[in-house]
mmCIF file of C-alpha atoms in Angstrom:
data_model
loop_
_atom_site.group_PDB
_atom_site.id
_atom_site.type_symbol
_atom_site.label_atom_id
_atom_site.label_comp_id
_atom_site.label_asym_id
_atom_site.label_seq_id
_atom_site.Cartn_x
_atom_site.Cartn_y
_atom_site.Cartn_z
ATOM 1 C CA ARG G 24 -30.357 -30.459 -2.897
ATOM 2 C CA LEU G 25 -33.579 -32.463 -2.919
ATOM 3 C CA TRP G 26 -31.869 -35.868 -2.769
ATOM 4 C CA GLY G 27 -29.299 -34.623 -0.263
ATOM 5 C CA ALA G 28 -32.033 -33.438 2.033
ATOM 6 C CA ALA G 29 -33.814 -36.788 1.801
ATOM 7 C CA GLY G 30 -31.261 -38.278 4.198
ATOM 8 C CA ASP G 31 -31.993 -35.658 6.854
ATOM 9 C CA LYS G 32 -34.010 -37.345 9.615
ATOM 10 C CA ARG G 33 -35.614 -34.021 10.514
ATOM 11 C CA LEU G 34 -37.431 -33.854 7.160
ATOM 12 C CA PRO G 35 -40.440 -35.881 6.020
ATOM 13 C CA PRO G 36 -39.629 -38.911 3.834
ATOM 14 C CA LEU G 37 -39.270 -38.319 0.119
ATOM 15 C CA SER G 38 -42.366 -40.452 -0.494
ATOM 16 C CA VAL G 39 -44.390 -37.911 1.490
ATOM 17 C CA TRP G 40 -43.100 -35.077 -0.722
ATOM 18 C CA LEU G 41 -43.958 -36.931 -3.911
ATOM 19 C CA GLY G 42 -47.368 -38.101 -2.801
ATOM 20 C CA GLY G 43 -50.572 -36.604 -1.525
ATOM 21 C CA SER G 44 -51.491 -33.048 -2.346
ATOM 22 C CA HIS G 45 -47.976 -31.580 -2.380
ATOM 23 C CA SER G 46 -47.204 -29.690 -5.580
ATOM 24 C CA ALA G 47 -43.857 -29.415 -7.341
ATOM 25 C CA ALA G 48 -43.507 -25.921 -5.926
ATOM 26 C CA SER G 49 -43.903 -27.171 -2.366
ATOM 27 C CA ILE G 50 -41.393 -29.986 -2.989
ATOM 28 C CA LEU G 51 -38.712 -27.501 -3.995
ATOM 29 C CA LEU G 52 -39.779 -25.260 -1.145
ATOM 30 C CA TYR G 53 -39.199 -27.929 1.496
ATOM 31 C CA ALA G 54 -35.842 -28.872 -0.025
ATOM 32 C CA GLY G 55 -34.530 -25.314 -0.243
ATOM 33 C CA ASN G 56 -35.929 -23.730 2.883
ATOM 34 C CA PHE G 57 -35.595 -26.100 5.831
ATOM 35 C CA ARG G 58 -33.315 -24.506 8.394
ATOM 36 C CA ALA G 59 -32.719 -25.967 11.866
ATOM 37 C CA GLY G 60 -33.692 -23.792 14.804
ATOM 38 C CA ALA G 61 -35.559 -21.260 12.701
ATOM 39 C CA MET G 62 -37.012 -18.325 14.628
ATOM 40 C CA ALA G 63 -39.577 -17.300 12.021
ATOM 41 C CA ARG G 64 -40.953 -18.289 8.655
ATOM 42 C CA LEU G 65 -40.694 -15.151 6.565
ATOM 43 C CA ALA G 66 -41.745 -14.361 3.006
ATOM 44 C CA LEU G 67 -39.597 -11.568 1.568
ATOM 45 C CA ILE G 68 -41.031 -10.002 -1.607
ATOM 46 C CA VAL G 69 -38.666 -7.530 -3.274
ATOM 47 C CA GLN G 70 -38.432 -5.450 -6.437
ATOM 48 C CA ASP G 71 -34.755 -4.466 -6.643
ATOM 49 C CA ASP G 72 -31.280 -5.750 -5.773
ATOM 50 C CA SER G 73 -30.715 -3.355 -2.867
ATOM 51 C CA SER G 74 -32.850 -5.712 -0.776
ATOM 52 C CA VAL G 75 -29.933 -8.155 -0.730
ATOM 53 C CA ALA G 76 -28.828 -6.405 2.487
ATOM 54 C CA LEU G 77 -31.916 -7.781 4.261
ATOM 55 C CA LEU G 78 -30.804 -11.380 3.799
ATOM 56 C CA ALA G 79 -27.869 -11.251 6.237
ATOM 57 C CA PRO G 80 -29.894 -10.475 9.401
ATOM 58 C CA LEU G 81 -32.402 -13.157 8.412
ATOM 59 C CA ALA G 82 -29.673 -15.774 7.997
ATOM 60 C CA ALA G 83 -28.001 -14.715 11.258
ATOM 61 C CA ARG G 84 -31.246 -15.354 13.140
ATOM 62 C CA GLY G 85 -31.855 -18.743 11.543
ATOM 63 C CA CYS G 86 -35.063 -17.681 9.837
ATOM 64 C CA GLU G 87 -36.766 -19.800 7.215
ATOM 65 C CA VAL G 88 -37.115 -17.539 4.197
ATOM 66 C CA LEU G 89 -38.953 -17.713 0.902
ATOM 67 C CA ALA G 90 -37.564 -14.946 -1.301
ATOM 68 C CA VAL G 91 -39.902 -13.725 -4.035
ATOM 69 C CA ASN G 92 -38.531 -11.781 -6.994
ATOM 70 C CA ALA G 93 -41.266 -9.321 -7.942
ATOM 71 C CA CYS G 94 -39.239 -7.015 -10.210
ATOM 72 C CA PRO G 95 -41.577 -4.765 -12.190
ATOM 73 C CA ALA G 96 -41.866 -4.936 -15.967
ATOM 74 C CA GLY G 97 -38.915 -3.316 -17.717
ATOM 75 C CA SER G 98 -36.501 -3.812 -14.821
ATOM 76 C CA SER G 99 -32.888 -3.833 -16.046
ATOM 77 C CA SER G 100 -31.436 -5.980 -13.265
ATOM 78 C CA GLY G 101 -34.140 -8.575 -12.650
ATOM 79 C CA CYS G 102 -33.006 -8.862 -8.990
ATOM 80 C CA ALA G 103 -30.265 -11.263 -10.087
ATOM 81 C CA GLU G 104 -27.894 -10.383 -7.238
ATOM 82 C CA PHE G 105 -30.657 -10.736 -4.653
ATOM 83 C CA ALA G 106 -31.696 -14.146 -5.999
ATOM 84 C CA ARG G 107 -28.110 -15.414 -6.162
ATOM 85 C CA ARG G 108 -27.348 -14.395 -2.586
ATOM 86 C CA ALA G 109 -30.598 -15.925 -1.329
ATOM 87 C CA VAL G 110 -29.676 -19.245 -2.929
ATOM 88 C CA GLU G 111 -26.168 -19.078 -1.450
ATOM 89 C CA LEU G 112 -27.717 -18.698 2.031
ATOM 90 C CA GLY G 113 -29.963 -21.707 1.462
ATOM 91 C CA PHE G 114 -33.203 -19.791 1.077
ATOM 92 C CA GLY G 115 -35.915 -20.710 -1.387
ATOM 93 C CA VAL G 116 -36.371 -18.381 -4.366
ATOM 94 C CA VAL G 117 -39.328 -17.984 -6.707
ATOM 95 C CA SER G 118 -40.012 -15.341 -9.326
ATOM 96 C CA LEU G 119 -43.113 -13.562 -10.545
ATOM 97 C CA GLY G 120 -41.376 -12.762 -13.831
ATOM 98 C CA GLN G 121 -41.009 -9.270 -15.275
ATOM 99 C CA THR G 122 -44.571 -8.971 -16.538
ATOM 100 C CA GLY G 123 -45.870 -6.804 -13.720
ATOM 101 C CA ALA G 124 -46.735 -7.797 -10.174
ATOM 102 C CA ARG G 125 -50.490 -7.653 -10.820
ATOM 103 C CA VAL G 126 -50.579 -9.507 -14.113
ATOM 104 C CA PRO G 127 -52.013 -13.045 -13.761
ATOM 105 C CA THR G 128 -49.492 -15.463 -15.261
ATOM 106 C CA ALA G 129 -48.362 -19.043 -14.811
ATOM 107 C CA ALA G 130 -45.407 -17.728 -12.791
ATOM 108 C CA ALA G 131 -47.760 -15.846 -10.475
ATOM 109 C CA ALA G 132 -49.798 -18.999 -9.918
ATOM 110 C CA THR G 133 -46.625 -20.896 -9.035
ATOM 111 C CA VAL G 134 -45.591 -18.181 -6.582
ATOM 112 C CA ASP G 135 -49.030 -18.205 -4.964
ATOM 113 C CA ALA G 136 -48.832 -21.991 -4.569
ATOM 114 C CA ALA G 137 -45.343 -21.761 -3.060
ATOM 115 C CA LEU G 138 -46.403 -19.054 -0.604
ATOM 116 C CA ALA G 139 -49.471 -21.030 0.424
ATOM 117 C CA ALA G 140 -47.362 -24.136 1.047
ATOM 118 C CA PHE G 141 -44.738 -22.129 2.919
ATOM 119 C CA LYS G 142 -47.312 -20.658 5.366
ATOM 120 C CA PRO G 143 -45.226 -17.661 6.463
ATOM 121 C CA GLU G 144 -45.608 -16.146 9.901
ATOM 122 C CA LEU G 145 -44.346 -12.837 8.588
ATOM 123 C CA ALA G 146 -44.440 -11.270 5.112
ATOM 124 C CA VAL G 147 -42.416 -8.216 4.087
ATOM 125 C CA PHE G 148 -42.744 -6.337 0.799
ATOM 126 C CA VAL G 149 -39.920 -4.022 -0.334
ATOM 127 C CA PRO G 150 -41.171 -1.985 -3.320
ATOM 128 C CA ASP G 151 -39.073 -0.181 -5.871
ATOM 129 C CA GLY G 152 -40.613 3.264 -5.546
ATOM 130 C CA GLY G 153 -44.368 3.670 -5.542
ATOM 131 C CA ALA G 154 -45.114 0.356 -7.208
ATOM 132 C CA GLU G 155 -48.486 -1.256 -6.717
ATOM 133 C CA LEU G 156 -48.770 -4.059 -4.220
ATOM 134 C CA PRO G 157 -48.318 -7.473 -5.855
ATOM 135 C CA THR G 158 -51.492 -9.500 -5.842
ATOM 136 C CA SER G 159 -49.523 -12.372 -4.303
ATOM 137 C CA PHE G 160 -48.791 -10.157 -1.278
ATOM 138 C CA GLU G 161 -52.316 -8.734 -0.928
ATOM 139 C CA THR G 162 -54.027 -12.124 -1.030
ATOM 140 C CA LEU G 163 -51.412 -13.953 1.072
ATOM 141 C CA ALA G 164 -52.841 -15.545 4.219
ATOM 142 C CA CYS G 165 -50.340 -14.321 6.796
ATOM 143 C CA PRO G 166 -50.891 -13.038 10.359
ATOM 144 C CA ARG G 167 -48.397 -10.167 9.988
ATOM 145 C CA LYS G 168 -47.710 -8.312 6.750
ATOM 146 C CA TYR G 169 -45.456 -5.278 6.411
ATOM 147 C CA ILE G 170 -44.439 -2.833 3.695
ATOM 148 C CA PHE G 171 -41.286 -0.735 3.606
ATOM 149 C CA ARG G 172 -41.840 2.786 2.287
ATOM 150 C CA ALA G 173 -39.289 5.422 1.312
ATOM 151 C CA ALA G 174 -40.219 8.923 2.485
ATOM 152 C CA CYS G 175 -38.595 12.342 2.242
ATOM 153 C CA GLY G 176 -40.810 14.606 4.358
ATOM 154 C CA ASP G 177 -42.107 16.360 1.263
ATOM 155 C CA GLU G 178 -44.219 14.775 -1.439
ATOM 156 C CA ASP G 179 -42.248 13.253 -4.293
ATOM 157 C CA LEU G 180 -42.066 15.221 -7.491
ATOM 158 C CA PRO G 181 -44.523 13.882 -10.065
ATOM 159 C CA GLY G 182 -42.609 11.897 -12.646
ATOM 160 C CA ALA G 183 -39.651 11.145 -10.353
ATOM 161 C CA PRO G 184 -37.935 7.989 -11.676
ATOM 162 C CA TRP G 185 -37.191 6.582 -8.175
ATOM 163 C CA PRO G 186 -37.763 7.583 -4.522
ATOM 164 C CA GLU G 187 -34.188 8.866 -4.096
ATOM 165 C CA PHE G 188 -34.638 11.479 -6.818
ATOM 166 C CA SER G 189 -36.836 13.972 -4.951
ATOM 167 C CA PRO G 190 -34.853 14.463 -1.711
ATOM 168 C CA ILE G 191 -31.605 15.015 -3.649
ATOM 169 C CA PHE G 192 -32.993 17.244 -6.401
ATOM 170 C CA ARG G 193 -34.981 19.299 -3.890
ATOM 171 C CA GLY G 194 -31.912 19.836 -1.735
ATOM 172 C CA LEU G 195 -33.267 18.168 1.420
ATOM 173 C CA SER G 196 -30.845 17.270 4.202
ATOM 174 C CA SER G 197 -32.579 14.061 5.254
ATOM 175 C CA ALA G 198 -34.917 11.331 4.122
ATOM 176 C CA SER G 199 -36.470 8.376 5.870
ATOM 177 C CA VAL G 200 -37.529 4.756 5.660
ATOM 178 C CA ALA G 201 -40.858 3.719 7.166
ATOM 179 C CA LEU G 202 -42.314 0.317 8.016
ATOM 180 C CA GLU G 203 -46.074 0.040 7.596
ATOM 181 C CA ARG G 204 -48.348 -2.696 8.906
ATOM 182 C CA PHE G 205 -50.724 -3.921 6.203
ATOM 183 C CA ALA G 206 -54.050 -5.365 7.326
ATOM 184 C CA ASP G 207 -57.519 -5.423 5.759
ATOM 185 C CA GLY G 208 -56.304 -3.300 2.870
ATOM 186 C CA GLU G 209 -55.141 -0.501 5.190
ATOM 187 C CA ARG G 210 -51.641 0.714 6.045
ATOM 188 C CA LYS G 211 -50.436 1.941 9.435
ATOM 189 C CA GLU G 212 -46.916 3.223 10.061
ATOM 190 C CA GLU G 213 -45.192 1.388 12.897
ATOM 191 C CA ALA G 214 -41.520 2.366 12.535
ATOM 192 C CA SER G 215 -39.300 4.894 10.787
ATOM 193 C CA VAL G 216 -35.595 5.707 10.570
ATOM 194 C CA VAL G 217 -34.106 8.985 9.328
ATOM 195 C CA VAL G 218 -31.099 8.868 6.998
ATOM 196 C CA PRO G 219 -28.966 11.939 6.193
ATOM 197 C CA VAL G 220 -28.659 13.284 2.649
ATOM 198 C CA GLY G 221 -25.127 14.566 2.127
ATOM 199 C CA ASP G 222 -23.885 17.361 -0.116
ATOM 200 C CA ALA G 223 -22.420 14.820 -2.558
ATOM 201 C CA GLU G 224 -25.244 12.269 -2.229
ATOM 202 C CA THR G 225 -26.278 10.270 -5.283
ATOM 203 C CA ALA G 226 -29.375 8.161 -5.811
ATOM 204 C CA LEU G 227 -27.207 5.045 -5.542
ATOM 205 C CA THR G 228 -25.645 5.978 -2.197
ATOM 206 C CA LEU G 229 -28.993 7.095 -0.756
ATOM 207 C CA ARG G 230 -30.570 3.784 -1.801
ATOM 208 C CA THR G 231 -27.728 2.014 0.039
ATOM 209 C CA LYS G 232 -28.363 4.074 3.183
ATOM 210 C CA ARG G 233 -32.039 3.246 3.050
ATOM 211 C CA SER G 234 -31.234 -0.458 2.621
ATOM 212 C CA LEU G 235 -29.145 -0.388 5.799
ATOM 213 C CA ALA G 236 -31.980 1.416 7.594
ATOM 214 C CA ARG G 237 -34.375 -1.337 6.513
ATOM 215 C CA CYS G 238 -31.972 -3.890 8.002
ATOM 216 C CA GLU G 239 -32.054 -2.028 11.321
ATOM 217 C CA ILE G 240 -35.846 -1.994 11.387
ATOM 218 C CA LEU G 241 -36.235 -5.620 10.309
ATOM 219 C CA ALA G 242 -33.695 -6.855 12.866
ATOM 220 C CA THR G 243 -35.551 -5.023 15.643
ATOM 221 C CA LEU G 244 -38.870 -6.444 14.438
ATOM 222 C CA LEU G 245 -37.514 -10.015 14.460
ATOM 223 C CA ASP G 246 -35.929 -9.594 17.894
ATOM 224 C CA GLY G 247 -39.148 -8.230 19.367
ATOM 225 C CA GLY G 248 -37.530 -4.959 20.411
ATOM 226 C CA GLU G 249 -38.984 -1.473 20.462
ATOM 227 C CA LEU G 250 -39.327 -0.230 16.924
ATOM 228 C CA PRO G 251 -37.655 3.130 16.180
ATOM 229 C CA LYS G 252 -39.970 6.034 15.422
ATOM 230 C CA ALA G 253 -37.868 8.946 14.220
ATOM 231 C CA GLU G 254 -39.516 11.964 12.632
ATOM 232 C CA LEU G 255 -38.086 14.092 9.854
ATOM 233 C CA VAL G 256 -37.292 17.674 10.722
ATOM 234 C CA ALA G 257 -39.442 20.060 8.702
ATOM 235 C CA GLU G 258 -37.369 21.952 6.156
ATOM 236 C CA GLU G 259 -37.989 24.021 3.083
ATOM 237 C CA ALA G 260 -37.189 22.241 -0.157
ATOM 238 C CA VAL G 261 -35.696 23.939 -3.181
ATOM 239 C CA LYS G 262 -38.634 24.798 -5.450
ATOM 240 C CA ASN G 263 -37.015 24.520 -8.865
ATOM 241 C CA ALA G 264 -39.616 22.413 -10.671
ATOM 242 C CA ALA G 265 -43.264 21.411 -10.356
ATOM 243 C CA VAL G 266 -42.535 18.033 -11.949
ATOM 244 C CA ALA G 267 -39.352 16.000 -12.252
ATOM 245 C CA PRO G 268 -37.416 17.265 -15.306
ATOM 246 C CA SER G 269 -36.493 14.705 -17.934
ATOM 247 C CA CYS G 270 -33.134 16.243 -18.850
ATOM 248 C CA ILE G 271 -30.649 18.960 -17.912
ATOM 249 C CA SER G 272 -31.512 22.521 -18.860
ATOM 250 C CA LEU G 273 -28.646 24.747 -19.994
ATOM 251 C CA ASP G 274 -30.306 27.615 -18.132
ATOM 252 C CA TRP G 275 -29.804 25.953 -14.752
ATOM 253 C CA SER G 276 -27.156 27.006 -12.257
ATOM 254 C CA ASP G 277 -24.309 24.613 -11.520
ATOM 255 C CA ASP G 278 -25.888 23.802 -8.155
ATOM 256 C CA THR G 279 -29.207 22.764 -9.716
ATOM 257 C CA THR G 280 -27.426 20.782 -12.426
ATOM 258 C CA SER G 281 -25.288 19.001 -9.844
ATOM 259 C CA ARG G 282 -28.331 17.979 -7.813
ATOM 260 C CA PHE G 283 -30.077 16.691 -10.936
ATOM 261 C CA VAL G 284 -27.014 14.705 -12.057
ATOM 262 C CA ARG G 285 -26.574 13.158 -8.618
ATOM 263 C CA ALA G 286 -30.302 12.408 -8.293
ATOM 264 C CA HIS G 287 -30.118 10.632 -11.653
ATOM 265 C CA PHE G 288 -26.970 8.623 -10.889
ATOM 266 C CA PHE G 289 -28.491 5.208 -10.254
ATOM 267 C CA PRO G 290 -26.712 2.455 -12.246
ATOM 268 C CA PRO G 291 -27.636 0.380 -14.143
ATOM 269 C CA HIS G 292 -30.275 2.962 -15.089
ATOM 270 C CA ASP G 293 -29.305 5.645 -17.581
ATOM 271 C CA ALA G 294 -27.499 8.716 -16.303
ATOM 272 C CA ALA G 295 -28.810 12.265 -16.691
ATOM 273 C CA GLU G 296 -29.012 13.585 -20.243
ATOM 274 C CA VAL G 297 -28.263 16.930 -21.866
ATOM 275 C CA SER G 298 -28.787 17.907 -25.496
ATOM 276 C CA ASP G 299 -26.759 20.052 -27.863
ATOM 277 C CA PRO G 300 -29.211 22.841 -28.834
ATOM 278 C CA VAL G 301 -27.683 23.069 -32.332
ATOM 279 C CA SER G 302 -27.386 19.446 -33.441
ATOM 280 C CA GLY G 303 -30.000 18.032 -31.073
ATOM 281 C CA GLU G 304 -27.641 15.207 -30.106
ATOM 282 C CA ALA G 305 -28.012 13.991 -26.516
ATOM 283 C CA TYR G 306 -25.212 13.077 -24.123
ATOM 284 C CA PHE G 307 -25.088 11.144 -20.852
ATOM 285 C CA ILE G 308 -23.794 13.151 -17.889
ATOM 286 C CA GLU G 309 -22.605 11.152 -14.879
ATOM 287 C CA CYS G 310 -20.770 13.924 -13.019
ATOM 288 C CA MET G 311 -20.148 17.659 -13.170
ATOM 289 C CA GLU G 312 -16.731 17.135 -14.758
ATOM 290 C CA GLN G 313 -18.507 15.632 -17.761
ATOM 291 C CA PHE G 314 -20.998 18.499 -17.855
ATOM 292 C CA HIS G 315 -18.198 21.078 -17.857
ATOM 293 C CA GLU G 316 -16.471 19.117 -20.615
ATOM 294 C CA PHE G 317 -19.707 19.096 -22.587
ATOM 295 C CA ARG G 318 -20.021 22.873 -22.343
ATOM 296 C CA THR G 319 -16.385 23.381 -23.326
ATOM 297 C CA ARG G 320 -15.901 20.845 -26.097
ATOM 298 C CA VAL G 321 -19.397 20.440 -27.532
ATOM 299 C CA LEU G 322 -20.901 23.892 -27.088
ATOM 300 C CA GLY G 323 -17.774 26.053 -27.200
ATOM 301 C CA GLU G 324 -15.401 24.162 -29.480
ATOM 302 C CA ARG G 325 -17.708 22.412 -31.925
ATOM 303 C CA ALA G 326 -15.791 23.546 -35.024
ATOM 304 C CA ALA G 327 -12.521 22.186 -33.672
ATOM 305 C CA GLY G 328 -14.004 18.821 -32.816
ATOM 306 C CA GLY G 329 -14.414 15.727 -34.902
ATOM 307 C CA ASP G 330 -15.270 12.110 -34.461
ATOM 308 C CA GLY G 331 -12.089 10.780 -36.010
ATOM 309 C CA ALA G 332 -11.578 7.241 -37.215
ATOM 310 C CA GLN G 333 -12.432 4.398 -34.890
ATOM 311 C CA ALA G 334 -9.404 2.498 -33.646
ATOM 312 C CA ALA G 335 -9.020 -1.024 -34.964
ATOM 313 C CA TYR G 336 -7.838 -2.389 -31.643
ATOM 314 C CA ALA G 337 -9.281 -2.117 -28.152
ATOM 315 C CA ALA G 338 -6.229 -1.639 -25.966
ATOM 316 C CA ASP G 339 -6.178 -4.051 -23.046
ATOM 317 C CA THR G 340 -4.684 -1.670 -20.506
ATOM 318 C CA HIS G 341 -6.276 0.903 -18.228
ATOM 319 C CA TRP G 342 -9.696 -0.654 -17.959
ATOM 320 C CA TYR G 343 -11.840 -0.880 -14.866
ATOM 321 C CA SER G 344 -15.375 -1.840 -13.878
ATOM 322 C CA ASN G 345 -17.456 0.917 -12.338
ATOM 323 C CA VAL G 346 -20.182 0.515 -9.731
ATOM 324 C CA GLY G 347 -22.827 0.264 -12.424
ATOM 325 C CA GLY G 348 -21.170 -2.772 -13.982
ATOM 326 C CA SER G 349 -20.123 -1.184 -17.273
ATOM 327 C CA ILE G 350 -16.592 -1.424 -18.598
ATOM 328 C CA VAL G 351 -14.846 1.913 -18.908
ATOM 329 C CA LYS G 352 -11.622 2.593 -20.783
ATOM 330 C CA MET G 353 -9.097 4.880 -19.162
ATOM 331 C CA GLY G 354 -6.302 5.589 -21.581
ATOM 332 C CA ASP G 355 -5.030 8.465 -23.627
ATOM 333 C CA SER G 356 -8.534 9.773 -24.433
ATOM 334 C CA ASN G 357 -10.365 12.381 -22.359
ATOM 335 C CA ILE G 358 -12.132 10.328 -19.686
ATOM 336 C CA HIS G 359 -14.420 13.242 -18.783
ATOM 337 C CA MET G 360 -15.897 13.532 -22.260
ATOM 338 C CA PRO G 361 -19.552 12.428 -21.943
ATOM 339 C CA ALA G 362 -20.827 9.553 -24.039
ATOM 340 C CA ARG G 363 -23.447 10.095 -26.713
ATOM 341 C CA VAL G 364 -26.842 8.617 -25.991
ATOM 342 C CA ALA G 365 -26.838 7.275 -29.551
ATOM 343 C CA ASP G 366 -23.752 5.187 -28.715
ATOM 344 C CA LYS G 367 -25.612 3.277 -26.020
ATOM 345 C CA LYS G 368 -26.766 0.628 -28.490
ATOM 346 C CA ARG G 369 -23.264 -0.141 -29.681
ATOM 347 C CA PRO G 370 -22.005 -3.568 -28.599
ATOM 348 C CA ALA G 371 -19.698 -3.581 -25.584
ATOM 349 C CA VAL G 372 -16.002 -3.925 -26.385
ATOM 350 C CA ILE G 373 -14.098 -6.558 -24.415
ATOM 351 C CA PRO G 374 -10.645 -5.421 -23.263
ATOM 352 C CA GLY G 375 -7.981 -7.173 -25.315
ATOM 353 C CA ALA G 376 -10.264 -8.016 -28.214
ATOM 354 C CA ALA G 377 -9.050 -7.411 -31.743
ATOM 355 C CA LEU G 378 -11.820 -5.529 -33.534
ATOM 356 C CA GLY G 379 -12.585 -6.856 -36.985
ATOM 357 C CA ALA G 380 -9.869 -9.513 -36.765
ATOM 358 C CA ARG G 381 -10.020 -13.270 -36.288
ATOM 359 C CA LYS G 382 -7.110 -13.426 -33.882
ATOM 360 C CA LYS G 383 -8.106 -13.695 -30.233
ATOM 361 C CA LEU G 384 -6.165 -11.735 -27.637
ATOM 362 C CA ARG G 385 -6.306 -11.761 -23.871
ATOM 363 C CA MET G 386 -6.236 -9.185 -21.105
ATOM 364 C CA ASN G 387 -2.832 -8.333 -19.657
ATOM 365 C CA GLU G 388 -4.111 -6.658 -16.510
ATOM 366 C CA PRO G 389 -6.479 -7.940 -13.827
ATOM 367 C CA LEU G 390 -9.889 -6.335 -13.466
ATOM 368 C CA ILE G 391 -10.245 -4.316 -10.283
ATOM 369 C CA GLY G 392 -13.574 -3.196 -8.882
ATOM 370 C CA PRO G 393 -16.708 -4.318 -7.049
ATOM 371 C CA ASN G 394 -18.070 -5.990 -10.176
ATOM 372 C CA ALA G 395 -14.995 -8.113 -10.886
ATOM 373 C CA ASP G 396 -16.772 -11.342 -9.942
ATOM 374 C CA ARG G 397 -19.765 -10.739 -12.195
ATOM 375 C CA TYR G 398 -17.678 -9.416 -15.082
ATOM 376 C CA CYS G 399 -15.134 -12.254 -14.984
ATOM 377 C CA ALA G 400 -17.900 -14.859 -14.867
ATOM 378 C CA THR G 401 -19.469 -13.306 -17.964
ATOM 379 C CA ALA G 402 -16.135 -13.014 -19.756
ATOM 380 C CA LEU G 403 -15.145 -16.637 -19.029
ATOM 381 C CA ALA G 404 -18.492 -17.834 -20.363
ATOM 382 C CA SER G 405 -18.060 -15.923 -23.625
ATOM 383 C CA VAL G 406 -16.236 -16.918 -26.803
ATOM 384 C CA TRP G 407 -13.656 -14.176 -27.011
ATOM 385 C CA ILE G 408 -11.172 -15.659 -24.541
ATOM 386 C CA GLY G 409 -8.596 -18.064 -25.984
#
């Protein structure tokens, strides 16, 4: 991309990039971010993959964008989808690394240098929950800086794993997304959009709704229109806990359990957990069908159960990829039986693989699902396929 851009008469000569005070970061920045007819130079600092929805309105308006991956320490996704889509659209991408947004590292210094060279007219930070502001965002010299905030009208439960947990578990009918102006260390709300929380809402679907609401606000901000200022209707939340519970209680009603399961359904994060009070073994619960199966088979029919011998062959039919990216077998076994938490560390089984054998087999059926592209790319890069 660097050498290809060197022939573009609109860009400075390559000798200018390689000389003077320009750093390596700024060289890559110029090569990856020059876009003809740009309306704004925008730095987009994000902490999760749902922010990928913000890239489309930026590309449609011809904005110059520097995308900064600021995923917090311990993040399971690393904002891989966001970074890939940004590159596909021709935007520059830099990463703070997963060491924490406020930890001084070599990566942070590189990001700071890239942001300084980019000289954005607008900076937007999209946090994953109540994360602290990255130092790179706080110290950035930019005339307009904004922060997106997820709100639910009632204070989040202490210990909530993500912002979508509280409105679902508390039984609220709506939540919101707010845009705050950040200046001199102070925040001031300038826009907000209300999103409905349905009866079957999950954390994943609510995060998607909030992502689309962010797109609406950002598009209006870029177009110079009147920013929406919707207010949440006051409502009484379900008071079933002072802090966010860590697992399902067998004393809960089905309604409370359902809200907890849906509030915890946020792939690729772990699903809700429930423990067998006798053995102490924990199980993942992704839906109420699995919870009912747990009560029937684990609690009520323990004596009749049994692990059985593990099959020596992973059948290559009736497999699909779920929204979370994991591979799920749908065959003659009970698909509603919840998985043991202890089984999480077991290696994933590739459909069509002969377990414990040297012979390589292949899949007979195509993979269907929203993660087919990512799964097939991983499978083709592995050694199991013949």
